[in-house]
Short mmCIF file of C-alpha atoms and ligand atoms in Angstrom, two decimals:
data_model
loop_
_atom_site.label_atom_id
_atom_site.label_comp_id
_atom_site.label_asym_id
_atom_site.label_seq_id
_atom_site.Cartn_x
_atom_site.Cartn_y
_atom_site.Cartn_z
CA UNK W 1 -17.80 -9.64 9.56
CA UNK W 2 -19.69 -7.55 6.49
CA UNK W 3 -20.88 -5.10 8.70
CA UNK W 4 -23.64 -7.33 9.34
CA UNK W 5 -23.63 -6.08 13.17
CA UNK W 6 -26.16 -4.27 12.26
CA UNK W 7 -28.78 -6.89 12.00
CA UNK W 8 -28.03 -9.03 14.55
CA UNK W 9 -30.12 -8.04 16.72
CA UNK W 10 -33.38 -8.62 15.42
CA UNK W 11 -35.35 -10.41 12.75
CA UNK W 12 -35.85 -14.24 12.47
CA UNK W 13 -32.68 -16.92 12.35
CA UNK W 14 -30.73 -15.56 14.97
CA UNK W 15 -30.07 -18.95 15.61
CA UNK W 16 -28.54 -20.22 12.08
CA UNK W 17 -25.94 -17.04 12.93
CA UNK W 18 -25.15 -18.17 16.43
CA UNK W 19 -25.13 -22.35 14.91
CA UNK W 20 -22.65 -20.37 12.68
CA UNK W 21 -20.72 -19.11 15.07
CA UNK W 22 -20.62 -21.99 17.26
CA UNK W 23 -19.33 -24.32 14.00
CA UNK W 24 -16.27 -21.93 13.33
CA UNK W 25 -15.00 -21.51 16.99
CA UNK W 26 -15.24 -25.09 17.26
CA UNK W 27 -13.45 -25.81 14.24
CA UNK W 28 -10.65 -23.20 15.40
CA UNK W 29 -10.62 -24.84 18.84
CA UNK W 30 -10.38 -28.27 17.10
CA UNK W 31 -7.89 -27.01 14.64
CA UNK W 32 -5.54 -25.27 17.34
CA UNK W 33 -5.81 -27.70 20.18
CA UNK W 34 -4.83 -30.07 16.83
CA UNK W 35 -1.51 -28.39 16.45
CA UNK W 36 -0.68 -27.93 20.08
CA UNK W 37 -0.75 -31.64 20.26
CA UNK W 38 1.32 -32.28 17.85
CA UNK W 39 3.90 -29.39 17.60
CA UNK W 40 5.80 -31.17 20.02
CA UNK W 41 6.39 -34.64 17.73
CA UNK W 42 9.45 -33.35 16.36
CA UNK W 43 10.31 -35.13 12.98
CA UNK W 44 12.23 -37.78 12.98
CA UNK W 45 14.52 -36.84 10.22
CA UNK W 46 15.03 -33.49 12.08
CA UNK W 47 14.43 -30.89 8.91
CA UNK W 48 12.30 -27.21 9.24
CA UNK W 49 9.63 -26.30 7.66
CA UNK W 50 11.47 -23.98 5.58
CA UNK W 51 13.88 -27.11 4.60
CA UNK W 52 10.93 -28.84 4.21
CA UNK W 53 9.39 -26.59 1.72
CA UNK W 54 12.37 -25.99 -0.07
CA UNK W 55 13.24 -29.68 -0.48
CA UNK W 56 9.38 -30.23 -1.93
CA UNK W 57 9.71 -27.47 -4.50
CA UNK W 58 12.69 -28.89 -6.12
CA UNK W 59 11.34 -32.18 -5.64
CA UNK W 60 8.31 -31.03 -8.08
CA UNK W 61 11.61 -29.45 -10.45
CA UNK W 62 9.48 -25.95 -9.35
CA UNK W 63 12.30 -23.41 -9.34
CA UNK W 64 10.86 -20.44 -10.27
CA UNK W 65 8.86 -20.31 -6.10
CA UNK W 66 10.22 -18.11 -3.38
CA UNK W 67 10.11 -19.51 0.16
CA UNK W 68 9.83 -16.49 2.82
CA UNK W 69 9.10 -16.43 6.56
CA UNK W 70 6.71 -14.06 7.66
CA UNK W 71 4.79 -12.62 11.06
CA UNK W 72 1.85 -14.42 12.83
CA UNK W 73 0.07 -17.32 13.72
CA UNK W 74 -1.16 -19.44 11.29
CA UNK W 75 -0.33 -17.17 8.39
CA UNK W 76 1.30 -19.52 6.02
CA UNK W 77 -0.06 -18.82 2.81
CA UNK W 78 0.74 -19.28 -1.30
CA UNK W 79 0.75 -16.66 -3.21
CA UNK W 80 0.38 -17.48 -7.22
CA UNK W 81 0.76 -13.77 -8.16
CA UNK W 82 4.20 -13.39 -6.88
CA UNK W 83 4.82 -17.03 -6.77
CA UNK W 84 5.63 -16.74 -3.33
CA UNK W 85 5.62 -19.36 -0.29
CA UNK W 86 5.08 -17.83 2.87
CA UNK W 87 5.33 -19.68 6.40
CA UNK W 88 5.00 -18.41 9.30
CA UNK W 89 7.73 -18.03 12.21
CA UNK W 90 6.38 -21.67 13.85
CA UNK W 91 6.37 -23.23 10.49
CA UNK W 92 9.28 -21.96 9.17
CA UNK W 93 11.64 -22.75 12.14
CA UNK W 94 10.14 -25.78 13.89
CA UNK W 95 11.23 -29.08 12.88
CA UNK W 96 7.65 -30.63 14.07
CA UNK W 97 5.39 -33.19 11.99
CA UNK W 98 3.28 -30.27 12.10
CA UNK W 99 5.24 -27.52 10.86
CA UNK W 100 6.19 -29.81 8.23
CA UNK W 101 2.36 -30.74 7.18
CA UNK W 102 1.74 -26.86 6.99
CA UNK W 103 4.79 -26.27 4.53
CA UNK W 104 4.00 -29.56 2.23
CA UNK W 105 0.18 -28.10 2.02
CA UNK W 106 1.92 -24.50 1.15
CA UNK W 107 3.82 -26.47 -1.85
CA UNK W 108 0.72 -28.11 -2.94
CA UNK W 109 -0.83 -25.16 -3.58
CA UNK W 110 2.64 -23.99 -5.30
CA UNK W 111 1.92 -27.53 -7.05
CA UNK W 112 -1.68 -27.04 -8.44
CA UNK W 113 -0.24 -23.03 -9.43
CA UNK W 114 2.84 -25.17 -11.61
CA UNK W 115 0.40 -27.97 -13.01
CA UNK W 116 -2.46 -25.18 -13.74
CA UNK W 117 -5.04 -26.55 -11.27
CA UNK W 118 -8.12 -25.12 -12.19
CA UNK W 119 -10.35 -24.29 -9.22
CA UNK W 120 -6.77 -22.28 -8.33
CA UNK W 121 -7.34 -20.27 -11.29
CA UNK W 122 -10.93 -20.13 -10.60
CA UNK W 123 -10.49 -18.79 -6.75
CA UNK W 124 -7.87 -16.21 -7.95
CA UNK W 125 -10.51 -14.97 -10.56
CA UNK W 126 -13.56 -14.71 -8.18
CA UNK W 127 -11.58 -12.98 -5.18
CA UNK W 128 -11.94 -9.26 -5.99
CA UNK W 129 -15.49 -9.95 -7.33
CA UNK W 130 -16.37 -12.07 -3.67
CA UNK W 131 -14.47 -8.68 -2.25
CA UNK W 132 -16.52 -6.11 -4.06
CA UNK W 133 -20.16 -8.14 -3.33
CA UNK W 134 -19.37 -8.96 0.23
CA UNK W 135 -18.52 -5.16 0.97
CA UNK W 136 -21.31 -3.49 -0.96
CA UNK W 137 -24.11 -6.18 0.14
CA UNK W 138 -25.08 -4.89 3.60
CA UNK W 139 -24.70 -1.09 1.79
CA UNK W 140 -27.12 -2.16 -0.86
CA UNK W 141 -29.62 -4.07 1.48
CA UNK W 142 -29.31 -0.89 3.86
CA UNK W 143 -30.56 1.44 0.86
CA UNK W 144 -32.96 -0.98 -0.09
CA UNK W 145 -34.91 -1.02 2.96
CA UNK W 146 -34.70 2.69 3.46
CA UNK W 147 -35.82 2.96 0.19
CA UNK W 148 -39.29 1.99 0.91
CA UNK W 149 -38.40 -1.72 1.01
CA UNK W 150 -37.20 -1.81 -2.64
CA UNK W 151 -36.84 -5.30 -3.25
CA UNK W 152 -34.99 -4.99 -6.22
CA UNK W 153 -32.19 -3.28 -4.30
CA UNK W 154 -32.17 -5.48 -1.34
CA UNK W 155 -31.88 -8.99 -4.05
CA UNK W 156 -28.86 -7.44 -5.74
CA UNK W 157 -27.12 -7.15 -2.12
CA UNK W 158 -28.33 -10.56 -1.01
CA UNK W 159 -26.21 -11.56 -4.47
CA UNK W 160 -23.67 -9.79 -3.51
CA UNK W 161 -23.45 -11.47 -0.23
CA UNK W 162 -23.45 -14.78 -2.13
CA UNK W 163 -20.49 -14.22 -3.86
CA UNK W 164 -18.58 -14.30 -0.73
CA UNK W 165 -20.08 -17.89 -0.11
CA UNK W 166 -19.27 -19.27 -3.97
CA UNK W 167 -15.74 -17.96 -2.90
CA UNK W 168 -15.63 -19.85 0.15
CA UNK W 169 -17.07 -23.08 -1.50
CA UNK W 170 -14.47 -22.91 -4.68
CA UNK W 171 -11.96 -22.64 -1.75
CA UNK W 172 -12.53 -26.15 -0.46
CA UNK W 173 -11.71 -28.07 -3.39
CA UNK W 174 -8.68 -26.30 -3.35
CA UNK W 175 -7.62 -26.64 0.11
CA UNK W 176 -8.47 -30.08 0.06
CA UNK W 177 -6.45 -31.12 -3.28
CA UNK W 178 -3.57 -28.99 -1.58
CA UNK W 179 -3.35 -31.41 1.25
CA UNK W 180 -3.77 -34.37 -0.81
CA UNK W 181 -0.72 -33.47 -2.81
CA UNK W 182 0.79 -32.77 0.46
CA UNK W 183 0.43 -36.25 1.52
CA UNK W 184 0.89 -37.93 -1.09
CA UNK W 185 4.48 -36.01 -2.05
CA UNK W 186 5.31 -36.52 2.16
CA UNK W 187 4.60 -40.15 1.78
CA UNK W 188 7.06 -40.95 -1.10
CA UNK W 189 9.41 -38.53 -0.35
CA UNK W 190 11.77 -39.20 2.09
CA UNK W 191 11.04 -36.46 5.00
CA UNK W 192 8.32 -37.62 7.26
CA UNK W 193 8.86 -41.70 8.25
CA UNK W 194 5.95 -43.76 7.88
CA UNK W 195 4.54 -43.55 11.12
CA UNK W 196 4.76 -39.91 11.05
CA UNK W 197 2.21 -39.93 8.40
CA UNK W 198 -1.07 -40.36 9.96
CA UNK W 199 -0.35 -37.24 12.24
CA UNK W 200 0.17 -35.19 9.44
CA UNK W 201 -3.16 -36.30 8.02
CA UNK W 202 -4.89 -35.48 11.30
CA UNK W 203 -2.93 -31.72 10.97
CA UNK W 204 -3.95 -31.04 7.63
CA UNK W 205 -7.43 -32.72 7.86
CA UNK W 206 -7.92 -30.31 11.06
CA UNK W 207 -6.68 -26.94 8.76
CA UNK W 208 -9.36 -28.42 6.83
CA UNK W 209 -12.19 -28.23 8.14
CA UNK W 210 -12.03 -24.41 9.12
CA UNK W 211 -12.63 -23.64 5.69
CA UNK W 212 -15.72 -25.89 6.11
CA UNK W 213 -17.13 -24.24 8.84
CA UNK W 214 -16.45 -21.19 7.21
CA UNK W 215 -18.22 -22.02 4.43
CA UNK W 216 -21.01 -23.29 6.23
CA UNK W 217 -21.38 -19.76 8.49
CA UNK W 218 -21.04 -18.11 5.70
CA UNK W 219 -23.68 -20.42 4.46
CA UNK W 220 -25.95 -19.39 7.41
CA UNK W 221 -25.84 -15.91 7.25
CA UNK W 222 -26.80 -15.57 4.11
CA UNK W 223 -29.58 -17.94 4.91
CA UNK W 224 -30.75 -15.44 7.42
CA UNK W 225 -30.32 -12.57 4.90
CA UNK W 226 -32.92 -14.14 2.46
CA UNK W 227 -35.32 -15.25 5.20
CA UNK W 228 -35.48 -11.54 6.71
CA UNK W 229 -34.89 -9.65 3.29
CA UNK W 230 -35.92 -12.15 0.73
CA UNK W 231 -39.02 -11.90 -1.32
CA UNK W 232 -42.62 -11.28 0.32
CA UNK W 233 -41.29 -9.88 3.39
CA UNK W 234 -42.09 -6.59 3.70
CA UNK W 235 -42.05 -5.21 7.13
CA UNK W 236 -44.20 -2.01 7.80
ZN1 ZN J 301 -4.19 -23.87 1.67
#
């Protein structure tokens, strides 16, 4: 990730990358072994996640969203550029509580695009500059040290770095209010029963929390940046 690779294998706080690294494959494990469980609890009421999508969106009177299937695991995404819902091949065809959790958090996101959510806007505003930073940190750290440690150089690319992390943290709220839409648009509607709930709040609580341990990696690493690179530190 960020060419960081580099780095890895010396300096102090090698340990907050592998803690790091150790929080997001347990959160994938978690978040997997979550949806393995429970892509076999087919919906009662027997409806796709495709169907399920397309019934939320016209529940919300949003007409003017796209619902596509597309390749991959795990791929379902919103996009509000092209005001497009994608799902991926399991959500789109399966019928499961799951599948069905994953489209209604897709058409909360379509929801908070429609209502004019702000940390949406937000998170669509800071993703080229969180693109830009995290690609020209490790450059800019890398000529700063050969550079005769020039510190000046090496705190621009630890800021740069950090702009991937504000990305990730503006991300949560939104993930998070996208699943509590989710829930609370399953629960009146009429496509997952009552008891059906709770296992679509374990799903989407799950999908959760690996955007938390991103964050928190994410959170690590550049931890580990400032305590090798930070201020004070030169190395000859
Ligand atoms: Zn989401």
């Amino acid at each position: 990730m960020y060419g960081m690779g580099l780095f890895y294998g010396f300096g102090p706080g090698l340990i907050f990358v592998i803690i790091g690294m150790v929080i997001s494959m347990a959160a994938s494990a978690y978040v997997n072994s979550t949806f393995r469980k429970y892509d076999d609890v087919h919906s009662r009421n027997n409806v796709t996640g495709t169907q399920a999508a397309q019934y939320i969106l016209s529940s919300q009177h949003i007409n003017n969203v796209g619902v596509q299937q597309i390749a991959g695991n795990l791929t379902d995404n919103y996009n509000s550029g092209n005001k497009m819902l994608s799902l991926s091949q399991a959500t789109a065809r399966s019928t499961s509580v799951a599948a069905i959790s994953v489209a209604a958090h897709e058409c909360g996101h379509a929801v908070q695009d429609a209502t004019g959510y702000s940390p949406l806007k937000i998170r669509a505003a800071i993703v080229p500059v969180a693109n830009f930073g995290s690609s020209l940190s490790m450059p800019l750290i890398l000529i700063g040290v050969l550079f005769s440690w020039n510190q000046t150089l090496i705190n621009i690319g630890i800021l740069m770095f950090s702009l991937a992390l504000l990305f990730q943290l503006v991300t949560l709220p939104v993930e998070f209010n996208a699943s509590r839409r989710a829930l609370a648009i399953l629960g009146s509607g009429n496509i997952l029963t009552e008891d059906e709930l709770p296992i679509a709040r374990k799903v989407l609580f799950a999908a959760a929390l690996t955007y938390v341990a991103a964050a928190l990696a994410t959170f690590l690493q550049l931890l580990r940046l400032i305590l090798i690179f930070g201020g004070n530190n030169r190395r000859n």
